[in-house]
Coordinates of C-alpha atoms in Angstrom, one line a residue:
M1 CA -54.6 108.3 -79.8
P2 CA -55.6 111.5 -81.6
D3 CA -53.1 113.0 -84.1
T4 CA -51.1 115.5 -82.1
E5 CA -49.9 117.4 -85.2
S6 CA -53.4 118.5 -86.2
P7 CA -56.3 119.8 -84.3
A8 CA -58.7 117.2 -83.0
A9 CA -62.2 117.0 -84.3
P10 CA -64.2 119.9 -82.8
P11 CA -66.4 118.9 -79.9
S12 CA -70.0 119.9 -79.7
Y13 CA -69.8 123.0 -77.7
S14 CA -72.7 124.0 -75.5
L15 CA -74.4 126.9 -77.3
F16 CA -74.5 129.5 -74.6
S17 CA -75.9 132.9 -75.5
H18 CA -73.7 135.9 -75.4
Q19 CA -75.4 137.0 -72.2
E20 CA -74.8 133.6 -70.6
V21 CA -71.1 133.6 -71.7
R22 CA -70.7 137.1 -70.2
T23 CA -72.2 136.0 -66.9
I24 CA -70.0 132.9 -66.7
V25 CA -66.9 134.8 -67.6
M26 CA -67.6 137.3 -64.8
G27 CA -67.9 134.4 -62.3
L28 CA -64.6 132.9 -63.7
M29 CA -62.9 136.2 -63.3
L30 CA -64.1 136.4 -59.7
A31 CA -62.8 132.9 -58.9
L32 CA -59.4 133.6 -60.6
F33 CA -59.2 137.0 -58.8
L34 CA -59.8 135.2 -55.4
S35 CA -57.0 132.6 -55.9
S36 CA -54.5 135.1 -57.3
L37 CA -55.2 137.9 -54.8
D38 CA -54.4 135.6 -51.8
Q39 CA -50.9 135.1 -53.1
T40 CA -50.0 138.7 -52.5
I41 CA -52.6 140.3 -50.2
V42 CA -50.8 139.1 -47.0
A43 CA -47.4 140.7 -48.1
T44 CA -48.1 144.1 -46.5
A45 CA -49.8 142.6 -43.4
L46 CA -47.1 140.1 -42.3
S47 CA -45.5 142.3 -39.7
S48 CA -48.9 143.1 -38.2
I49 CA -49.9 139.4 -38.2
A50 CA -46.6 138.4 -36.5
G51 CA -47.1 141.2 -34.0
D52 CA -50.4 139.7 -33.0
L53 CA -49.6 136.0 -33.2
G54 CA -45.9 135.9 -32.5
G55 CA -43.5 133.7 -34.5
F56 CA -41.6 136.4 -36.5
E57 CA -39.2 133.7 -37.8
L58 CA -42.2 131.8 -39.4
M59 CA -43.5 134.9 -41.1
P60 CA -42.3 134.0 -44.7
W61 CA -44.2 130.7 -44.5
V62 CA -47.5 132.5 -44.4
V63 CA -46.9 133.3 -48.1
S64 CA -45.0 130.2 -49.0
A65 CA -47.6 127.8 -47.5
Y66 CA -50.3 129.1 -49.9
L67 CA -48.0 129.3 -52.9
I68 CA -46.8 125.7 -52.5
S69 CA -50.1 124.1 -51.8
S70 CA -51.9 125.9 -54.6
T71 CA -49.2 125.2 -57.1
V72 CA -48.8 121.5 -56.5
T73 CA -52.5 120.8 -56.6
T74 CA -53.1 122.7 -59.9
P75 CA -52.5 119.7 -62.3
I76 CA -54.5 117.3 -60.0
Y77 CA -57.6 119.6 -60.1
G78 CA -57.3 119.9 -63.8
R79 CA -57.3 116.2 -64.3
L80 CA -60.2 115.7 -61.8
S81 CA -62.3 118.2 -63.6
D82 CA -61.7 116.3 -66.9
L83 CA -62.9 113.1 -65.2
Y84 CA -65.8 114.4 -63.0
G85 CA -66.8 117.7 -64.8
R86 CA -65.8 121.3 -64.2
R87 CA -68.8 122.3 -62.1
P88 CA -68.6 119.9 -59.2
V89 CA -64.8 120.1 -58.8
L90 CA -64.9 123.9 -59.0
L91 CA -67.6 124.0 -56.3
V92 CA -65.4 121.8 -54.0
S93 CA -62.5 124.1 -54.7
V94 CA -64.5 127.2 -53.7
T95 CA -65.7 125.5 -50.5
I96 CA -62.2 124.5 -49.5
F97 CA -60.8 127.9 -50.3
V98 CA -63.5 129.7 -48.2
A99 CA -63.0 127.2 -45.3
G100 CA -59.3 127.9 -45.4
A101 CA -60.0 131.7 -45.3
V102 CA -62.2 131.3 -42.2
L103 CA -59.6 129.2 -40.5
S104 CA -57.0 131.8 -41.3
A105 CA -59.0 134.6 -39.9
L106 CA -59.6 132.7 -36.7
A107 CA -56.0 131.3 -36.3
P108 CA -54.8 131.8 -32.7
T109 CA -51.1 131.1 -33.5
M110 CA -48.7 131.5 -36.4
L111 CA -48.5 127.7 -36.9
A112 CA -52.3 127.5 -37.0
L113 CA -52.3 130.3 -39.6
I114 CA -49.7 128.5 -41.7
A115 CA -51.8 125.3 -41.6
A116 CA -54.9 127.3 -42.5
R117 CA -53.1 128.8 -45.5
V118 CA -52.2 125.4 -46.7
V119 CA -55.9 124.5 -46.6
Q120 CA -56.7 127.7 -48.4
G121 CA -54.1 127.0 -51.1
L122 CA -55.6 123.5 -51.6
G123 CA -58.8 125.3 -52.8
G124 CA -57.0 128.1 -54.6
G125 CA -55.2 125.6 -56.9
G126 CA -58.6 124.5 -58.2
L127 CA -60.0 128.0 -58.6
R128 CA -57.0 128.9 -60.8
A129 CA -56.9 125.7 -62.9
I130 CA -60.6 125.2 -63.6
S131 CA -61.4 128.8 -64.3
L132 CA -59.2 128.7 -67.3
A133 CA -60.4 125.3 -68.4
V134 CA -64.1 126.3 -68.3
V135 CA -63.5 128.7 -71.2
G136 CA -62.6 125.7 -73.3
D137 CA -66.0 124.2 -72.6
I138 CA -68.1 127.2 -73.5
L139 CA -66.2 128.6 -76.5
P140 CA -64.2 127.2 -79.4
P141 CA -60.5 128.2 -79.7
R142 CA -61.1 130.9 -82.3
E143 CA -63.4 132.7 -79.8
R144 CA -61.4 132.1 -76.6
G145 CA -58.6 134.7 -77.1
R146 CA -60.8 137.6 -76.1
V147 CA -61.9 135.9 -72.9
Q148 CA -58.5 134.6 -72.0
G149 CA -57.3 138.1 -72.4
Y150 CA -59.8 139.2 -69.7
L151 CA -58.7 136.3 -67.4
S152 CA -55.0 137.1 -67.9
A153 CA -55.7 140.8 -67.1
T154 CA -57.5 139.7 -64.0
F155 CA -54.6 137.5 -62.9
A156 CA -52.1 140.4 -63.3
T157 CA -54.4 142.9 -61.6
A158 CA -54.9 140.6 -58.6
N159 CA -51.2 140.1 -58.1
I160 CA -50.5 143.8 -58.2
T161 CA -53.4 145.1 -56.2
G162 CA -53.0 142.5 -53.4
P163 CA -50.4 144.3 -51.4
L164 CA -52.3 147.6 -51.7
L165 CA -55.5 146.0 -50.4
G166 CA -53.7 144.2 -47.6
G167 CA -52.2 147.5 -46.5
L168 CA -55.6 149.3 -46.5
F169 CA -57.2 146.5 -44.4
V170 CA -54.4 146.5 -41.9
E171 CA -54.5 150.3 -41.5
Y172 CA -58.2 150.9 -41.4
L173 CA -59.6 147.6 -40.1
S174 CA -57.4 144.6 -39.0
W175 CA -55.4 141.9 -40.7
H176 CA -58.2 139.4 -40.1
W177 CA -60.2 141.2 -42.8
I178 CA -57.7 140.1 -45.4
F179 CA -59.3 136.7 -45.0
W180 CA -62.9 137.6 -44.0
V181 CA -63.3 139.5 -47.3
N182 CA -63.1 136.1 -49.1
L183 CA -66.4 135.0 -47.6
P184 CA -68.8 137.3 -49.6
L185 CA -66.6 137.0 -52.7
G186 CA -66.4 133.2 -52.3
A187 CA -70.2 133.0 -51.8
A188 CA -70.7 135.0 -55.0
A189 CA -68.3 132.7 -56.9
F190 CA -70.1 129.6 -55.5
A191 CA -73.5 130.9 -56.5
T192 CA -72.4 131.8 -60.0
T193 CA -70.7 128.4 -60.5
Y194 CA -73.7 126.5 -59.2
V195 CA -76.3 128.3 -61.4
Q196 CA -74.4 129.1 -64.6
L197 CA -72.4 125.9 -65.1
R198 CA -75.3 123.5 -64.8
R199 CA -75.4 123.0 -68.6
L200 CA -71.8 122.0 -68.9
P201 CA -71.6 118.3 -70.0
L202 CA -70.4 115.6 -67.5
P203 CA -68.1 112.8 -68.5
G204 CA -70.1 109.8 -69.8
K205 CA -68.2 106.9 -68.2
R206 CA -67.2 106.2 -64.7
P207 CA -63.6 107.4 -64.2
R208 CA -60.8 105.4 -62.8
I209 CA -58.7 107.7 -60.6
D210 CA -54.9 107.4 -60.5
W211 CA -54.6 108.3 -56.8
L212 CA -50.9 107.1 -56.7
G213 CA -50.1 109.4 -59.6
A214 CA -51.8 112.3 -57.7
L215 CA -49.7 111.5 -54.6
L216 CA -46.5 111.3 -56.6
I217 CA -47.3 114.7 -58.1
L218 CA -47.5 116.1 -54.6
L219 CA -44.4 114.3 -53.4
S220 CA -42.3 115.4 -56.4
C221 CA -43.4 119.1 -56.7
T222 CA -43.6 120.0 -53.0
P223 CA -39.8 119.3 -52.3
L224 CA -38.9 121.3 -55.5
L225 CA -40.8 124.3 -54.3
L226 CA -39.4 124.0 -50.8
G227 CA -36.0 123.8 -52.3
I228 CA -36.5 127.1 -54.1
T229 CA -37.7 128.6 -50.9
F230 CA -34.5 127.5 -49.1
V231 CA -32.4 128.9 -52.0
Q232 CA -34.0 132.3 -51.5
R233 CA -33.6 132.1 -47.7
A234 CA -29.9 131.1 -47.9
N235 CA -29.1 133.1 -51.1
S236 CA -27.3 129.9 -52.4
W237 CA -28.2 127.1 -54.7
M238 CA -25.7 124.9 -52.7
A239 CA -27.6 125.2 -49.4
P240 CA -27.8 121.7 -47.9
E241 CA -31.6 122.0 -47.3
A242 CA -32.1 123.0 -50.9
L243 CA -30.0 120.3 -52.4
G244 CA -31.8 117.7 -50.2
C245 CA -35.2 118.9 -51.4
F246 CA -34.2 119.0 -55.0
G247 CA -32.8 115.4 -54.8
L248 CA -35.9 114.1 -53.1
G249 CA -38.1 115.9 -55.6
L250 CA -36.2 114.3 -58.6
V251 CA -36.5 110.8 -57.0
F252 CA -40.3 111.2 -56.8
L253 CA -40.4 112.7 -60.3
V254 CA -38.8 109.6 -61.8
A255 CA -41.3 107.5 -59.8
L256 CA -44.2 109.7 -61.2
I257 CA -43.1 109.2 -64.8
A258 CA -42.9 105.5 -64.3
Q259 CA -46.3 105.4 -62.7
E260 CA -48.0 107.5 -65.4
R261 CA -46.5 105.4 -68.2
A262 CA -47.9 102.2 -66.6
V263 CA -51.6 103.2 -66.0
S264 CA -54.4 103.4 -68.5
Q265 CA -55.9 106.6 -67.1
P266 CA -53.0 108.6 -65.7
M267 CA -53.4 111.7 -63.5
L268 CA -50.8 113.4 -65.8
P269 CA -51.2 112.0 -69.3
L270 CA -47.6 112.0 -70.7
Q271 CA -48.9 111.7 -74.3
L272 CA -49.7 115.4 -74.1
F273 CA -46.0 116.1 -74.4
R274 CA -45.8 114.2 -77.7
S275 CA -47.5 117.2 -79.3
P276 CA -44.8 119.6 -80.4
V277 CA -47.3 122.5 -80.2
F278 CA -48.2 121.7 -76.6
T279 CA -44.6 121.1 -75.5
V280 CA -43.3 124.3 -77.1
G281 CA -46.2 126.2 -75.7
I282 CA -45.3 125.0 -72.2
I283 CA -41.7 126.0 -72.7
V284 CA -42.6 129.5 -73.9
T285 CA -45.0 129.9 -71.0
A286 CA -42.3 128.8 -68.4
L287 CA -39.5 130.9 -69.9
S288 CA -41.6 134.1 -70.2
S289 CA -42.9 133.6 -66.6
M290 CA -39.3 133.2 -65.4
V291 CA -38.5 136.7 -66.8
M292 CA -41.7 138.4 -65.7
M293 CA -41.8 137.2 -62.1
A294 CA -38.1 137.9 -61.6
L295 CA -38.4 141.4 -63.0
V296 CA -41.5 142.2 -60.9
I297 CA -39.2 141.6 -57.8
L298 CA -35.9 143.0 -59.1
V299 CA -36.9 146.1 -61.0
P300 CA -38.2 147.9 -57.9
L301 CA -35.1 146.7 -56.1
D302 CA -32.9 148.2 -58.8
Y303 CA -34.8 151.5 -58.5
Q304 CA -34.2 151.6 -54.8
M305 CA -30.6 150.4 -54.6
S306 CA -29.1 151.8 -57.8
A307 CA -31.2 155.0 -58.3
G308 CA -31.8 155.7 -54.6
L309 CA -35.6 156.0 -55.0
S310 CA -37.9 155.4 -52.0
A311 CA -40.1 152.4 -51.8
K312 CA -43.1 154.5 -52.7
D313 CA -41.5 156.0 -55.8
A314 CA -40.2 152.6 -56.9
G315 CA -43.7 151.2 -56.6
L316 CA -45.2 154.1 -58.6
R317 CA -42.7 153.5 -61.4
M318 CA -43.9 149.9 -61.6
I319 CA -47.4 151.0 -62.6
A320 CA -46.3 151.2 -66.2
M321 CA -45.3 147.5 -66.2
T322 CA -48.6 146.6 -64.6
L323 CA -50.7 148.6 -67.1
G324 CA -48.6 147.2 -69.9
S325 CA -49.2 143.6 -68.8
V326 CA -53.0 144.1 -68.5
T327 CA -53.2 146.0 -71.8
G328 CA -51.1 143.5 -73.6
S329 CA -53.2 140.5 -72.4
F330 CA -56.4 142.2 -73.4
L331 CA -55.2 143.4 -76.9
A332 CA -53.4 140.1 -77.7
G333 CA -56.5 138.1 -76.7
Q334 CA -58.7 140.3 -79.0
A335 CA -56.2 140.0 -81.9
V336 CA -56.1 136.2 -81.6
S337 CA -59.9 136.0 -81.8
R338 CA -60.0 138.3 -84.8
T339 CA -57.1 136.8 -86.8
G340 CA -57.2 133.2 -85.7
R341 CA -53.4 133.3 -85.2
Y342 CA -51.3 133.0 -82.1
R343 CA -47.7 132.5 -83.1
P344 CA -47.0 136.1 -84.2
F345 CA -47.9 137.4 -80.7
A346 CA -45.6 134.9 -78.9
V347 CA -42.7 135.8 -81.2
L348 CA -43.4 139.6 -80.9
G349 CA -43.7 139.4 -77.1
A350 CA -40.4 137.4 -76.7
A351 CA -38.5 139.7 -79.1
V352 CA -39.6 142.9 -77.3
A353 CA -38.8 141.4 -73.9
T354 CA -35.3 140.4 -75.0
T355 CA -34.7 143.9 -76.5
M356 CA -36.0 145.8 -73.4
C357 CA -33.9 143.7 -71.1
L358 CA -30.8 144.5 -73.2
V359 CA -31.7 148.2 -73.2
I360 CA -32.0 148.2 -69.4
A361 CA -28.7 146.2 -69.0
F362 CA -26.8 148.8 -71.1
I363 CA -28.5 152.0 -70.1
G364 CA -29.9 151.3 -66.6
L365 CA -33.0 152.4 -64.7
G366 CA -33.5 155.5 -62.7
H367 CA -32.0 158.1 -65.0
S368 CA -35.3 159.4 -66.5
L369 CA -38.9 159.0 -65.6
L370 CA -39.9 159.1 -69.2
L371 CA -37.3 156.4 -70.2
D372 CA -38.2 154.2 -67.3
T373 CA -41.9 154.4 -68.1
G374 CA -41.4 153.6 -71.8
V375 CA -39.1 150.7 -71.2
T376 CA -41.2 149.1 -68.4
L377 CA -44.4 149.7 -70.3
L378 CA -43.0 147.8 -73.3
L379 CA -41.9 145.0 -71.0
G380 CA -45.4 144.7 -69.6
L381 CA -46.9 144.7 -73.0
S382 CA -44.5 141.9 -74.1
F383 CA -45.5 139.7 -71.2
G384 CA -49.2 140.3 -71.9
C385 CA -48.7 139.4 -75.5
Q386 CA -47.5 135.9 -74.5
F387 CA -49.8 134.8 -71.8
S388 CA -53.3 134.9 -73.2
P389 CA -52.3 133.6 -76.7
M390 CA -50.4 130.7 -75.1
T391 CA -53.5 129.6 -73.2
V392 CA -55.4 129.4 -76.5
T393 CA -52.5 127.6 -78.2
I394 CA -52.3 124.9 -75.6
Q395 CA -56.0 124.3 -75.4
N396 CA -56.2 124.1 -79.2
A397 CA -53.3 121.5 -79.4
V398 CA -55.0 118.8 -77.3
D399 CA -58.2 116.8 -77.5
A400 CA -61.1 118.5 -75.8
R401 CA -61.3 115.7 -73.1
D402 CA -57.8 116.7 -71.9
G403 CA -58.6 120.4 -71.8
G404 CA -58.5 120.7 -68.0
I405 CA -55.2 118.9 -67.5
A406 CA -53.6 120.8 -70.4
V407 CA -54.5 124.2 -69.0
S408 CA -53.5 123.1 -65.5
C409 CA -50.1 122.0 -66.8
M410 CA -49.6 125.4 -68.4
M411 CA -50.5 127.2 -65.1
F412 CA -48.3 124.8 -63.1
F413 CA -45.3 125.5 -65.3
R414 CA -46.0 129.2 -65.3
L415 CA -45.9 129.2 -61.5
M416 CA -42.9 126.9 -61.3
G417 CA -41.1 129.0 -64.0
G418 CA -41.8 132.1 -62.0
A419 CA -40.4 130.6 -58.8
F420 CA -37.2 129.4 -60.5
G421 CA -36.8 132.7 -62.3
V422 CA -36.9 134.7 -59.1
A423 CA -34.5 132.3 -57.4
L424 CA -32.1 132.2 -60.3
L425 CA -31.8 135.9 -61.1
S426 CA -31.8 136.9 -57.4
S427 CA -28.9 134.5 -56.8
L428 CA -27.1 136.0 -59.8
L429 CA -27.5 139.5 -58.4
I430 CA -26.2 138.5 -54.9
S431 CA -23.2 136.7 -56.4
H432 CA -22.2 140.0 -58.2
L433 CA -22.5 142.2 -55.1
P434 CA -19.9 142.6 -52.4
P435 CA -20.7 141.3 -48.9
G436 CA -23.2 143.5 -47.0
A437 CA -24.3 145.4 -50.2
M438 CA -27.9 144.5 -49.6
A439 CA -27.9 146.4 -46.4
G440 CA -26.5 149.5 -48.2
G441 CA -23.1 151.2 -48.6
A442 CA -22.0 149.7 -51.9
P443 CA -20.8 152.2 -54.5
P444 CA -23.4 153.1 -57.2
E445 CA -21.3 151.8 -60.0
V446 CA -20.9 148.4 -58.4
L447 CA -24.7 148.2 -57.9
R448 CA -25.4 149.2 -61.5
A449 CA -22.9 146.7 -62.8
A450 CA -24.5 143.9 -60.7
F451 CA -28.0 144.8 -61.9
A452 CA -26.7 145.0 -65.5
T453 CA -25.6 141.4 -65.2
V454 CA -29.0 140.4 -63.9
F455 CA -30.8 142.1 -66.9
L456 CA -28.3 140.4 -69.3
G457 CA -29.3 137.1 -67.7
A458 CA -33.0 138.0 -68.1
A459 CA -32.3 138.9 -71.8
G460 CA -30.7 135.4 -72.2
I461 CA -33.8 133.7 -70.8
A462 CA -36.1 135.9 -73.0
G463 CA -33.9 135.0 -76.0
L464 CA -34.4 131.3 -75.4
C465 CA -38.1 132.1 -75.2
L466 CA -37.9 133.8 -78.6
V467 CA -36.2 130.8 -80.1
A468 CA -38.9 128.5 -78.7
A469 CA -41.6 130.9 -80.0
L470 CA -40.0 130.7 -83.5
C471 CA -40.3 126.9 -83.3
L472 CA -44.0 127.1 -82.5
K473 CA -46.1 125.6 -85.2
E474 CA -49.3 127.4 -86.0
I475 CA -52.3 125.2 -86.5
P476 CA -55.8 126.5 -87.3
L477 CA -57.9 127.6 -84.3
R478 CA -61.1 125.5 -84.3
G479 CA -64.4 127.3 -84.6
R480 CA -67.9 126.1 -83.8
A481 CA -69.0 122.8 -85.4

């Protein structure tokens, strides 16, 4: 086993030219944009879809089906790409994703659409995981920060622009075009992958696949995500359906750990977590995602409920956080490549996030456009400062042959952390509101007090993230051999 406290010996990176790297990165950005866009693009089209297909009560599952299937398959795709090579697995992912998009566009009923979204998510999980992993094959860690900044900015941009694009398609074309648009984009991603990634090396020995481990990953993670969905539906962590899902997920999680400890080529190598740098990096990623994803949902709600802003005005005030996140990812990625250091950015991001959450808790939002813009801009910058450096950190902490599963674990915990963060802080908000307050009518001071409690909770999570970032050991970023 390689020494997990020091960087592994640098692999022989394929010497791609700057032009080739640029073309590959553009293809990776397109693949990542596709998978991230389809998480949110249907949000503004749900009522139109339900109006055509019926089944209004099933409407939330159009979003949840994609989110769950793409999340639970992320670590599996990462490991398969380590064993079979990035290019063939990414091509399969693009094909499955596009097939799911076609089935979604042609779906005659809501149940058929939900099933098609599951298929689309099965491909989307691979697009997201392998796009980040390929960067580790074409560039050494010292040079990855800049590119990971581009990819993190793409991820943020897709999540924010999805609802806007969905609304435009519904208004000027039809909801079917939300899915048809994936065909030309998917074809471009397939062509770029097929041509540009030919020179990536393939594993030398025939792999032995831990299919039972893959099944147990699905059986453990799917109930956990379903449980979070039931928590959000019932606004209670004690909902019987949620408790049942959490219990079932934990049982399969124990079985997964036992299986992965027993096999020689596990689907999820547990030895990765013996590296303090990898483990702390995963913790920082999960905690920062908990805060970011929760605030993306709750800050606009605060604007509307406490400050009385319209949905449009609340959305406009979120632009600052979006721009901050994209800018922070880009700048932090550039700085990592230039300085060869990642720990200062994780510490700075967590410290600023903690401070801004405390400022909002004590001052509140909606009093001043200038104050709101400044605070949310700094929040966005703090999130961006953590995401792209953490990707480089985690890749640098493991052996090159485990690069795919390492990045996939990071993405998996980022998504799971975001889901738990939304559920946790939403439940905290509802528990501090009087009955019926979500429908309107609660006094403004009661609403402000409830949201202040939420931001104090977010500050607590961000504070834990800061402690974890301070514990992060900085090891030299490997350069070219």
